[in-house]
C-alpha cells in the first residue's frame, strides 16, 4: 500500500545530526516529519549480548565494510542512529583545525558561528568529565603507562546521566543512561509536534523546477512519499551521500560522495599478570595525545582504551584456531587499546540505485606509517604499565615483550588487512566549503545546487576532525536546523 505524507520539512535520519535539526525545526513551529530506516528501540529490551544487539543496532548487522573489505565500518540504525550504541565521548574540534577549515575551505567565521551551538548542545546533553572514581583499570593502565613514559595524557568528557558503569555502551544502554539523540533531541522534537517515523527508508529526493519537493522510499507497508517545502538529509556520512547520488541531484562539479574520512583504528592488546576485566565500567575515560595534533601531519594518531567485549577482542587479536583459543583464555587479563588515525586518506561514497552506500577507501602510505607509529605507542604504553606481552594483530602476529621490540614497530610496513582495521567515525561525503566546485554545501549545510535541501550530519566535515565527531555533529545539527527553519519560516 502506498502512503503519502505532507509536511513543512522532512528530516531523513535521526542520529546525532537529525535529532537536533528536527528539534530546532519543530521549536520554530514547523510541521516536521523525521524518517528513520531502523526501528524505535526500547532500552529495557537491550540484552547486552553481541549476537543479539549487533543486528538490532548496527547497519548490515555490524558487517559493513569498505568495498575492498579491508576496514570494518560500524554505523548505527534505528531511532537515535549511532548515538544509541556509541561510547559517549564528547570533544570539540580544535580551534586550530577550525581555522584551517575557515582559511582553506572558504568558510570564514565558522569558528565563531559554531561556538554558541557547541555551548547549547553541551548543556542539553550534559557533557561532563568522567570522574576519577569511575575510571576503570583498563583506562588507569593507559594513564600509568603514559605517565611512566612522560607522554601527554588526560581525562575525557562524556554525555551520560544515571550511568551505573555496566560497560556495555557499544551494545546500547539497558539503563537508558545516554544523553543522546533518542533521549534528548527527538523527544523534544516530538514535544513540539514532530512526527518520528521508524521503519522508513528513503531511496530518493524528489525535485521539480530546481527545488527539492520531498522524498520517496520504502516503509513498513510498502512505498511512501513525502511532500515537503524543505528536505534535511541526516542519514550519516555514508547514507546522505548515497541518497544524493541515487537521486541524481544536480551536481555539476561531481562533489557528492567525495572527501570521505574514516578514523580507522587497530586493536593492540596487553596481557597483564592480574585481571583487567576490560569490559567492566565506563569503556573510554582516559586518552593519550602524545602523537595527536589537530594540524601537524606527523602527529595524527590518538591512543585510547577500547571496550573489551569478547567478540571485539577475539576478532582483533592475532592468531587463529588453537593459538586464538589460547589467547582468549587470558581474556580477563587483557587491556585493549586502539591507535585511531586522524586520517589524510580520502575515500568516496558511491551508491546503488536504491541508495545503499558503497564505501571506497584505501589507506595512503602516510596513514599506514602513522598507524605503525600508533601501534608502537600503544605497545610502549602497555609495556610501561606492566604488560608481560603485547599482542600486535599484523598478518604475521607479533608478540612484543620489550621496549626495543615495541620501538621497531614504528618501521613495520603495513598494508590492506594488515592489520585488520575498524572505523566508527565516517565523516565527509557532502563537505562544507565556500567554492561549489570543491564542496557540496555551504557553512549552514545548504546544498549548493538546491535552495531548500540541507545536510545536517557527519557528511559536512571538510577534513578528518581528529577527535570523536558526535559533539560537532550535534552542534552542526543544531546550527543547520536553525538555518533551515529561518529560511523556511520566511517563505
Ligand atoms: C561503536 C561506536 C562508538 C562510537 N563512539 C563515539 C564516541 O564515543 N564519541 C563520538 O563522538 N562519536 C562516537 N561514535 C561516532 C558517532 O556516534 C557518529 O559519528 C555520529 O552518531 C554520526 O552522526 P550522524 O547524524 O552523521 O549519523 P548517525 O548517528 O549514524 O545517524 C544516521 C541515521 O540515519 C539513518 N539512515 C541512513 N540511511 C537512511 C535512509 N536512506 N533512510 C532513512 N534513514 C536512514 C540511519 O539508520 C541512522 O539512524 C561512535 C560510533 C560507533 C559505531
Ligand atoms: S556504562 Fe553506563 S552508559 Fe554505558 S551501557 Fe553501562 S550504564 Fe549505560
Coordinates of C-alpha atoms and ligand atoms in Angstrom, one line a residue:
X1 CA 0.0 0.0 0.0
X2 CA 1.4 3.4 -0.9
X3 CA 1.3 6.1 1.8
X4 CA 1.6 9.8 1.3
X5 CA 2.5 12.4 3.9
X6 CA 2.5 16.2 3.7
X7 CA 4.6 18.4 6.0
X8 CA 6.8 21.6 6.0
X9 CA 10.1 19.8 6.3
X10 CA 11.3 16.2 6.2
X11 CA 14.4 15.1 8.1
X12 CA 16.0 11.9 6.8
X13 CA 17.8 10.1 9.7
X14 CA 17.5 10.5 13.4
X15 CA 21.1 10.3 14.8
X16 CA 23.5 13.0 16.1
X17 CA 22.7 15.3 13.2
X18 CA 19.0 14.6 12.6
X19 CA 17.9 14.8 16.3
X20 CA 19.0 18.4 17.0
X21 CA 18.0 19.5 13.5
X22 CA 14.5 18.2 14.0
X23 CA 14.3 19.7 17.4
X24 CA 15.2 23.2 16.2
X25 CA 12.8 23.0 13.2
X26 CA 9.9 21.8 15.4
X27 CA 10.7 24.5 18.0
X28 CA 10.4 27.1 15.2
X29 CA 6.8 25.9 14.7
X30 CA 7.3 24.0 11.5
X31 CA 5.5 20.7 10.8
X32 CA 8.4 18.2 10.9
X33 CA 8.5 14.6 9.9
X34 CA 11.6 12.5 10.7
X35 CA 12.1 9.4 8.7
X36 CA 14.3 6.7 10.1
X37 CA 15.1 3.4 8.3
X38 CA 15.6 1.4 11.5
X39 CA 13.4 0.6 14.4
X40 CA 12.4 2.5 17.5
X41 CA 14.4 0.9 20.3
X42 CA 13.2 0.2 23.9
X43 CA 16.3 0.3 26.1
X44 CA 14.7 -2.1 28.5
X45 CA 14.9 -4.8 25.9
X46 CA 18.7 -4.4 25.3
X47 CA 20.3 -7.7 26.2
X48 CA 24.0 -6.8 26.3
X49 CA 24.7 -9.7 24.0
X50 CA 26.6 -9.1 20.9
X51 CA 24.8 -11.7 18.7
X52 CA 21.5 -10.1 19.6
X53 CA 22.4 -6.4 19.7
X54 CA 24.7 -6.1 16.6
X55 CA 21.9 -7.0 14.2
X56 CA 19.4 -4.7 16.0
X57 CA 21.5 -1.6 16.4
X58 CA 24.0 -1.6 13.5
X59 CA 23.8 -1.2 9.8
X60 CA 24.2 -4.5 8.0
X61 CA 24.3 -6.3 11.4
X62 CA 27.7 -4.7 12.0
X63 CA 29.3 -6.4 9.0
X64 CA 29.5 -3.2 6.8
X65 CA 33.0 -2.8 5.3
X66 CA 34.8 -0.7 2.8
X67 CA 34.3 -2.1 -0.8
X68 CA 37.7 -3.9 -0.6
X69 CA 36.7 -5.4 2.8
X70 CA 39.9 -4.1 4.4
X71 CA 38.1 -1.9 7.0
X72 CA 35.0 -2.7 9.1
X73 CA 32.8 0.3 9.2
X74 CA 30.4 0.4 12.2
X75 CA 27.3 2.6 11.9
X76 CA 24.0 2.6 13.7
X77 CA 20.4 2.3 12.6
X78 CA 17.2 3.0 14.4
X79 CA 15.7 5.9 16.2
X80 CA 18.8 7.8 17.6
X81 CA 21.2 6.4 15.0
X82 CA 24.7 5.8 16.0
X83 CA 24.2 7.7 19.3
X84 CA 22.4 4.7 20.7
X85 CA 25.4 2.4 20.7
X86 CA 28.3 4.9 20.7
X87 CA 30.7 5.4 23.6
X88 CA 29.6 8.9 24.6
X89 CA 32.9 10.7 24.3
X90 CA 32.5 14.4 23.7
X91 CA 35.2 16.6 22.3
X92 CA 35.1 19.8 20.3
X93 CA 37.0 20.1 17.1
X94 CA 40.2 22.0 18.0
X95 CA 40.2 25.8 17.2
X96 CA 43.4 25.3 15.1
X97 CA 41.6 22.9 12.8
X98 CA 38.5 25.1 12.6
X99 CA 40.9 27.9 11.5
X100 CA 42.2 25.7 8.7
X101 CA 38.6 25.0 7.6
X102 CA 38.0 28.7 7.5
X103 CA 41.1 29.5 5.6
X104 CA 41.5 26.6 3.2
X105 CA 37.9 25.6 2.6
X106 CA 36.3 29.1 2.2
X107 CA 34.4 29.1 5.5
X108 CA 35.2 32.4 7.1
X109 CA 33.6 33.0 10.5
X110 CA 32.8 29.3 11.0
X111 CA 34.5 29.1 14.4
X112 CA 32.5 32.0 15.9
X113 CA 29.3 30.8 14.2
X114 CA 29.7 27.3 15.7
X115 CA 30.7 28.2 19.2
X116 CA 27.2 29.0 20.6
X117 CA 25.8 25.8 19.1
X118 CA 28.5 23.8 20.8
X119 CA 27.6 25.5 24.1
X120 CA 23.9 24.8 23.7
X121 CA 24.3 21.1 22.8
X122 CA 26.9 20.6 25.6
X123 CA 24.4 21.9 28.0
X124 CA 21.5 19.8 26.6
X125 CA 23.4 16.5 26.6
X126 CA 25.0 17.4 29.9
X127 CA 28.7 17.0 28.9
X128 CA 31.0 16.4 31.9
X129 CA 34.3 14.9 32.7
X130 CA 34.3 11.3 33.7
X131 CA 35.1 11.4 37.5
X132 CA 38.3 9.6 38.6
X133 CA 36.4 7.1 40.7
X134 CA 34.7 5.9 37.5
X135 CA 37.9 5.5 35.6
X136 CA 38.4 1.7 35.1
X137 CA 41.6 -0.4 35.4
X138 CA 41.8 -0.6 31.6
X139 CA 41.8 3.2 31.4
X140 CA 44.0 3.7 34.5
X141 CA 46.7 1.5 32.9
X142 CA 46.8 3.9 30.0
X143 CA 47.4 6.7 32.5
X144 CA 50.1 4.7 34.3
X145 CA 51.9 3.8 31.1
X146 CA 51.7 7.3 29.6
X147 CA 52.9 8.9 32.8
X148 CA 55.9 6.5 33.1
X149 CA 56.9 7.5 29.5
X150 CA 56.3 11.2 30.2
X151 CA 53.7 11.3 27.4
X152 CA 50.7 13.7 27.2
X153 CA 47.6 12.1 28.6
X154 CA 44.4 13.2 30.3
X155 CA 40.7 12.5 31.2
X156 CA 37.8 12.5 28.7
X157 CA 34.4 14.0 28.8
X158 CA 31.1 12.2 28.2
X159 CA 27.3 12.6 28.0
X160 CA 25.9 10.1 30.4
X161 CA 23.4 10.6 33.2
X162 CA 22.5 7.8 35.6
X163 CA 25.3 5.6 34.3
X164 CA 25.9 2.5 36.5
X165 CA 29.1 1.6 34.7
X166 CA 27.8 -1.6 33.3
X167 CA 30.4 -1.2 30.5
X168 CA 28.2 -2.3 27.6
X169 CA 27.6 1.1 25.9
X170 CA 28.5 -0.3 22.5
X171 CA 25.6 -2.7 22.7
X172 CA 23.1 0.0 23.7
X173 CA 22.4 1.1 27.2
X174 CA 19.9 -1.0 29.0
X175 CA 19.8 1.6 31.7
X176 CA 18.9 4.5 29.3
X177 CA 21.8 6.5 30.7
X178 CA 23.0 8.1 27.5
X179 CA 22.0 11.7 26.9
X180 CA 21.8 11.0 23.2
X181 CA 19.6 11.9 20.3
X182 CA 16.9 9.3 21.3
X183 CA 16.7 10.6 24.9
X184 CA 17.3 14.3 24.5
X185 CA 16.6 15.8 21.0
X186 CA 13.9 13.5 19.4
X187 CA 11.5 13.6 22.4
X188 CA 12.0 17.4 22.4
X189 CA 11.1 17.5 18.7
X190 CA 8.0 15.3 19.4
X191 CA 7.0 17.6 22.2
X192 CA 7.0 20.4 19.7
X193 CA 4.8 18.4 17.2
X194 CA 7.3 16.5 15.1
X195 CA 6.4 13.0 13.9
X196 CA 9.2 10.5 14.1
X197 CA 8.5 7.5 11.8
X198 CA 10.7 4.4 12.2
X199 CA 11.0 1.8 9.5
X200 CA 11.0 4.3 6.7
X201 CA 14.0 4.1 4.3
X202 CA 14.4 6.9 1.9
X203 CA 15.6 6.0 -1.6
X204 CA 15.3 9.3 -3.4
X205 CA 14.9 13.0 -3.0
X206 CA 12.3 14.3 -5.5
X207 CA 12.7 17.6 -7.3
X208 CA 10.8 19.9 -9.6
X209 CA 11.7 23.3 -11.2
X210 CA 15.1 23.4 -9.4
X211 CA 13.8 22.7 -5.9
X212 CA 13.5 19.7 -3.7
X213 CA 9.9 18.7 -3.3
X214 CA 10.2 15.8 -0.8
X215 CA 11.4 12.2 -0.7
X216 CA 10.2 8.7 -1.6
X217 CA 11.1 5.4 -0.1
X218 CA 10.1 2.1 1.4
X219 CA 8.0 1.9 4.6
X220 CA 6.5 -0.8 6.8
X221 CA 3.5 -1.1 4.5
X222 CA 5.2 -0.5 1.1
X223 CA 6.2 2.6 -0.8
X224 CA 5.7 6.0 0.7
X225 CA 6.1 9.6 -0.5
X226 CA 6.5 12.8 1.5
X227 CA 5.9 16.2 0.1
X228 CA 7.7 19.0 1.9
X229 CA 8.9 22.6 1.5
X230 CA 12.3 21.7 2.8
X231 CA 14.4 18.5 3.0
X232 CA 17.2 17.9 5.6
X233 CA 19.5 14.9 5.0
X234 CA 20.8 13.4 8.2
X235 CA 21.4 9.8 7.1
X236 CA 25.1 9.8 8.1
X237 CA 28.3 10.4 6.2
X238 CA 27.6 7.3 4.1
X239 CA 23.8 7.4 3.9
X240 CA 23.3 11.0 2.9
X241 CA 25.8 10.9 0.0
X242 CA 24.1 7.7 -1.2
X243 CA 20.7 9.4 -1.3
X244 CA 22.1 12.4 -3.2
X245 CA 23.8 10.2 -5.7
X246 CA 20.9 7.7 -6.2
X247 CA 18.5 10.7 -6.6
X248 CA 20.7 12.1 -9.4
X249 CA 20.5 15.6 -7.8
X250 CA 22.2 18.4 -9.6
X251 CA 26.0 18.1 -9.0
X252 CA 27.8 19.8 -11.9
X253 CA 31.2 19.5 -10.2
X254 CA 30.8 15.9 -9.2
X255 CA 31.4 16.7 -5.5
X256 CA 28.7 14.4 -3.9
X257 CA 30.3 11.4 -2.2
X258 CA 33.8 12.9 -2.1
X259 CA 36.0 13.7 0.8
X260 CA 35.3 10.7 3.0
X261 CA 37.4 10.1 6.1
X262 CA 37.0 7.2 8.5
X263 CA 39.4 7.5 11.5
X264 CA 40.4 3.8 11.1
X265 CA 41.7 2.1 14.2
X266 CA 43.6 -1.1 15.1
X267 CA 43.4 -3.0 18.3
X268 CA 46.5 -3.7 20.4
X269 CA 46.2 -6.0 23.5
X270 CA 48.4 -6.1 26.5
X271 CA 48.4 -9.1 28.8
X272 CA 48.8 -8.3 32.5
X273 CA 49.6 -10.6 35.4
X274 CA 46.4 -9.6 37.2
X275 CA 42.9 -9.4 35.8
X276 CA 42.0 -6.2 34.0
X277 CA 38.4 -7.1 33.1
X278 CA 38.4 -4.6 30.3
X279 CA 34.6 -4.9 29.6
X280 CA 33.7 -3.6 33.0
X281 CA 32.9 0.1 33.8
X282 CA 32.8 3.1 31.5
X283 CA 34.8 2.0 28.5
X284 CA 36.8 5.1 27.4
X285 CA 37.7 7.7 30.0
X286 CA 41.4 8.4 29.5
X287 CA 43.4 9.4 26.4
X288 CA 47.0 9.7 25.3
X289 CA 47.6 12.6 22.9
X290 CA 51.3 12.3 22.6
X291 CA 51.0 11.6 18.9
X292 CA 47.9 13.6 18.1
X293 CA 47.8 17.2 17.0
X294 CA 44.9 18.8 15.1
X295 CA 47.1 20.1 12.2
X296 CA 50.6 18.5 12.5
X297 CA 51.0 16.0 9.7
X298 CA 53.5 14.0 11.8
X299 CA 51.2 13.6 14.8
X300 CA 48.0 12.1 13.7
X301 CA 47.2 9.2 15.9
X302 CA 45.0 9.1 19.0
X303 CA 45.6 6.4 21.7
X304 CA 42.6 5.3 23.8
X305 CA 41.4 2.2 25.5
X306 CA 38.7 0.1 23.8
X307 CA 35.7 -1.6 25.1
X308 CA 36.9 -5.1 25.8
X309 CA 33.9 -7.2 24.9
X310 CA 34.6 -10.8 23.9
X311 CA 33.7 -10.7 20.2
X312 CA 35.5 -7.4 19.7
X313 CA 38.7 -8.5 21.4
X314 CA 38.6 -12.0 19.9
X315 CA 38.2 -10.8 16.4
X316 CA 41.0 -8.3 16.6
X317 CA 43.7 -10.4 18.4
X318 CA 46.4 -12.1 16.4
X319 CA 46.2 -15.8 15.6
X320 CA 43.5 -18.3 14.5
X321 CA 42.4 -21.8 15.7
X322 CA 44.3 -23.1 18.8
X323 CA 46.5 -20.0 19.2
X324 CA 43.4 -17.8 19.2
X325 CA 41.7 -20.0 21.8
X326 CA 44.9 -19.8 23.9
X327 CA 44.8 -16.0 23.7
X328 CA 41.2 -15.8 24.6
X329 CA 41.9 -18.0 27.7
X330 CA 43.7 -14.9 29.1
X331 CA 40.8 -12.6 28.1
X332 CA 40.3 -11.3 31.7
X333 CA 44.0 -10.2 31.8
X334 CA 43.9 -8.3 28.5
X335 CA 43.9 -4.5 28.4
X336 CA 43.0 -3.4 24.9
X337 CA 43.9 -0.1 23.3
X338 CA 43.3 1.4 19.9
X339 CA 45.6 3.7 17.8
X340 CA 43.0 5.7 15.8
X341 CA 44.1 7.8 12.8
X342 CA 43.3 11.4 12.1
X343 CA 43.4 10.3 8.5
X344 CA 44.5 12.1 5.4
X345 CA 43.4 9.2 3.1
X346 CA 40.4 10.4 1.2
X347 CA 37.7 7.9 0.2
X348 CA 34.5 8.2 -1.7
X349 CA 30.9 7.1 -1.4
X350 CA 29.2 5.5 -4.3
X351 CA 25.6 4.3 -4.3
X352 CA 23.4 1.5 -5.5
X353 CA 20.3 2.6 -7.4
X354 CA 18.2 2.2 -4.2
X355 CA 20.5 4.5 -2.2
X356 CA 22.6 1.9 -0.4
X357 CA 26.2 3.2 0.2
X358 CA 29.3 1.6 -1.3
X359 CA 32.4 2.8 0.6
X360 CA 35.5 3.2 -1.5
X361 CA 38.5 3.9 0.7
X362 CA 42.2 2.9 0.7
X363 CA 44.7 4.0 3.3
X364 CA 47.6 6.0 1.9
X365 CA 51.2 5.4 2.7
X366 CA 51.4 8.3 5.2
X367 CA 48.4 6.9 7.1
X368 CA 49.9 3.3 7.1
X369 CA 53.1 4.8 8.5
X370 CA 51.2 6.7 11.1
X371 CA 49.3 3.5 12.1
X372 CA 52.6 1.8 12.6
X373 CA 53.7 4.7 14.9
X374 CA 50.4 4.4 16.8
X375 CA 50.9 0.6 17.3
X376 CA 54.3 1.4 18.6
X377 CA 52.8 4.0 21.0
X378 CA 50.1 1.7 22.3
X379 CA 52.6 -1.2 22.8
X380 CA 55.0 1.1 24.7
X381 CA 52.2 2.4 27.0
X382 CA 51.1 -1.2 27.8
X383 CA 54.6 -2.4 28.5
X384 CA 55.3 0.7 30.7
X385 CA 52.1 -0.1 32.6
X386 CA 53.3 -3.6 33.3
X387 CA 52.1 -5.8 30.5
X388 CA 54.1 -9.0 30.2
X389 CA 53.4 -9.3 26.5
X390 CA 51.7 -7.1 23.9
X391 CA 49.8 -8.6 21.0
X392 CA 50.0 -7.0 17.6
X393 CA 47.4 -8.2 15.1
X394 CA 49.5 -7.9 11.9
X395 CA 49.1 -10.7 9.4
X396 CA 52.3 -12.2 10.9
X397 CA 51.3 -11.8 14.5
X398 CA 53.8 -10.1 16.7
X399 CA 54.2 -10.7 20.4
X400 CA 56.2 -7.9 22.0
X401 CA 57.8 -8.2 25.4
X402 CA 60.4 -5.4 25.4
X403 CA 60.5 -1.7 24.6
X404 CA 63.1 -2.2 21.8
X405 CA 60.8 -4.5 20.0
X406 CA 58.0 -2.0 20.5
X407 CA 60.1 0.8 19.1
X408 CA 60.8 -1.2 16.0
X409 CA 57.0 -1.4 15.3
X410 CA 57.1 2.2 14.1
X411 CA 59.0 1.0 11.0
X412 CA 56.8 -2.1 10.2
X413 CA 55.4 -1.9 6.6
X414 CA 51.6 -2.3 6.8
X415 CA 49.0 -2.8 4.0
X416 CA 45.4 -3.7 3.4
X417 CA 44.1 -6.1 6.1
X418 CA 47.5 -6.0 7.8
X419 CA 46.4 -5.3 10.5
X420 CA 42.6 -5.5 10.3
X421 CA 41.1 -2.1 10.9
X422 CA 37.8 -0.9 12.1
X423 CA 36.2 2.6 11.7
X424 CA 33.5 4.1 13.8
X425 CA 33.7 7.7 12.7
X426 CA 32.8 8.1 9.0
X427 CA 32.7 11.7 8.0
X428 CA 32.7 13.8 4.8
X429 CA 31.0 13.0 1.5
X430 CA 28.9 16.2 1.2
X431 CA 31.6 18.5 2.5
X432 CA 31.1 22.2 3.5
X433 CA 33.0 24.8 1.6
X434 CA 32.8 28.2 0.0
X435 CA 33.5 27.0 -3.5
X436 CA 30.8 24.9 -5.2
X437 CA 33.5 23.5 -7.5
X438 CA 35.2 21.9 -4.4
X439 CA 32.4 21.3 -2.0
X440 CA 28.7 20.2 -1.8
X441 CA 27.3 22.5 1.0
X442 CA 27.8 25.9 2.5
X443 CA 28.6 26.7 6.1
X444 CA 24.9 26.4 7.0
X445 CA 24.6 22.9 5.5
X446 CA 22.6 24.2 2.5
X447 CA 23.3 22.1 -0.6
X448 CA 25.0 24.4 -3.1
X449 CA 22.8 23.2 -6.0
X450 CA 19.3 23.4 -4.5
X451 CA 17.8 26.2 -2.5
X452 CA 15.8 24.1 0.0
X453 CA 17.9 21.0 0.7
X454 CA 20.2 20.9 3.7
X455 CA 22.7 18.4 5.1
X456 CA 22.9 18.0 8.9
X457 CA 25.2 15.1 9.8
X458 CA 28.8 14.0 9.7
X459 CA 28.9 14.4 5.9
X460 CA 29.7 18.1 6.3
X461 CA 33.2 17.9 7.6
X462 CA 35.8 19.0 5.0
X463 CA 38.7 17.1 6.7
X464 CA 39.0 14.4 9.4
X465 CA 38.2 16.0 12.7
X466 CA 40.9 14.1 14.6
X467 CA 38.5 13.9 17.6
X468 CA 35.3 11.8 18.1
X469 CA 32.8 13.6 16.0
X470 CA 29.4 13.3 17.7
X471 CA 29.6 16.6 19.7
X472 CA 30.4 18.5 16.5
X473 CA 27.6 16.7 14.6
X474 CA 25.1 17.6 17.4
X475 CA 26.4 21.2 17.1
X476 CA 26.1 21.3 13.3
X477 CA 22.6 19.6 13.5
X478 CA 21.6 22.4 15.8
X479 CA 23.1 25.1 13.6
X480 CA 21.6 23.7 10.3
X481 CA 18.2 23.2 12.0
X482 CA 18.1 26.9 12.9
X483 CA 19.3 28.0 9.5
X484 CA 16.8 25.8 7.7
X485 CA 14.0 27.0 10.0
X486 CA 14.9 30.6 9.3
X487 CA 14.8 30.0 5.6
X488 CA 11.5 28.1 5.6
X489 CA 9.8 30.4 8.0
X490 CA 10.4 33.3 5.6
X491 CA 8.7 31.5 2.7
Ligands
LIG1 C1 30.8 1.8 18.2 C2 30.8 3.3 18.0 C3 31.3 4.1 19.0 C4 31.3 5.4 18.9 N1 31.7 6.2 19.9 C5 31.7 7.6 19.8 C6 32.1 8.4 20.9 O1 32.4 7.9 22.0 N2 32.1 9.7 20.6 C7 31.8 10.3 19.4 O2 31.9 11.5 19.3 N3 31.4 9.5 18.4 C8 31.4 8.2 18.6 N4 30.9 7.4 17.5 C9 30.5 8.1 16.3 C10 29.2 8.8 16.4 O3 28.2 8.0 17.0 C11 28.8 9.2 15.0 O4 29.8 9.9 14.4 C12 27.5 10.0 14.9 O5 26.5 9.4 15.6 C13 27.1 10.2 13.5 O6 26.0 11.1 13.4 P1 25.2 11.2 12.1 O7 24.0 12.0 12.4 O8 26.1 11.6 11.0 O9 24.8 9.7 11.7 P2 24.0 8.6 12.6 O10 24.1 8.9 14.1 O11 24.6 7.3 12.2 O12 22.5 8.7 12.2 C14 22.1 8.4 10.8 C15 20.8 7.7 10.8 O13 20.2 7.8 9.5 C16 19.6 6.6 9.3 N5 19.5 6.4 7.8 C17 20.6 6.1 7.0 N6 20.2 6.0 5.7 C18 18.8 6.2 5.7 C19 17.8 6.2 4.7 N7 18.1 6.0 3.4 N8 16.5 6.5 5.1 C20 16.2 6.7 6.4 N9 17.1 6.7 7.4 C21 18.4 6.4 7.1 C22 20.4 5.5 10.0 O14 19.6 4.4 10.2 C23 20.8 6.3 11.2 O15 19.8 6.1 12.3 C24 30.9 6.0 17.7 C25 30.4 5.2 16.6 C26 30.4 3.8 16.8 C27 29.9 3.0 15.7
LIG2 S1 28.5 2.1 31.1 FE1 26.8 3.5 31.6 S2 26.1 4.4 29.7 FE2 27.4 2.5 29.2 S3 25.8 0.9 29.0 FE3 26.6 0.9 31.1 S4 25.1 2.2 32.3 FE4 24.8 2.6 30.1

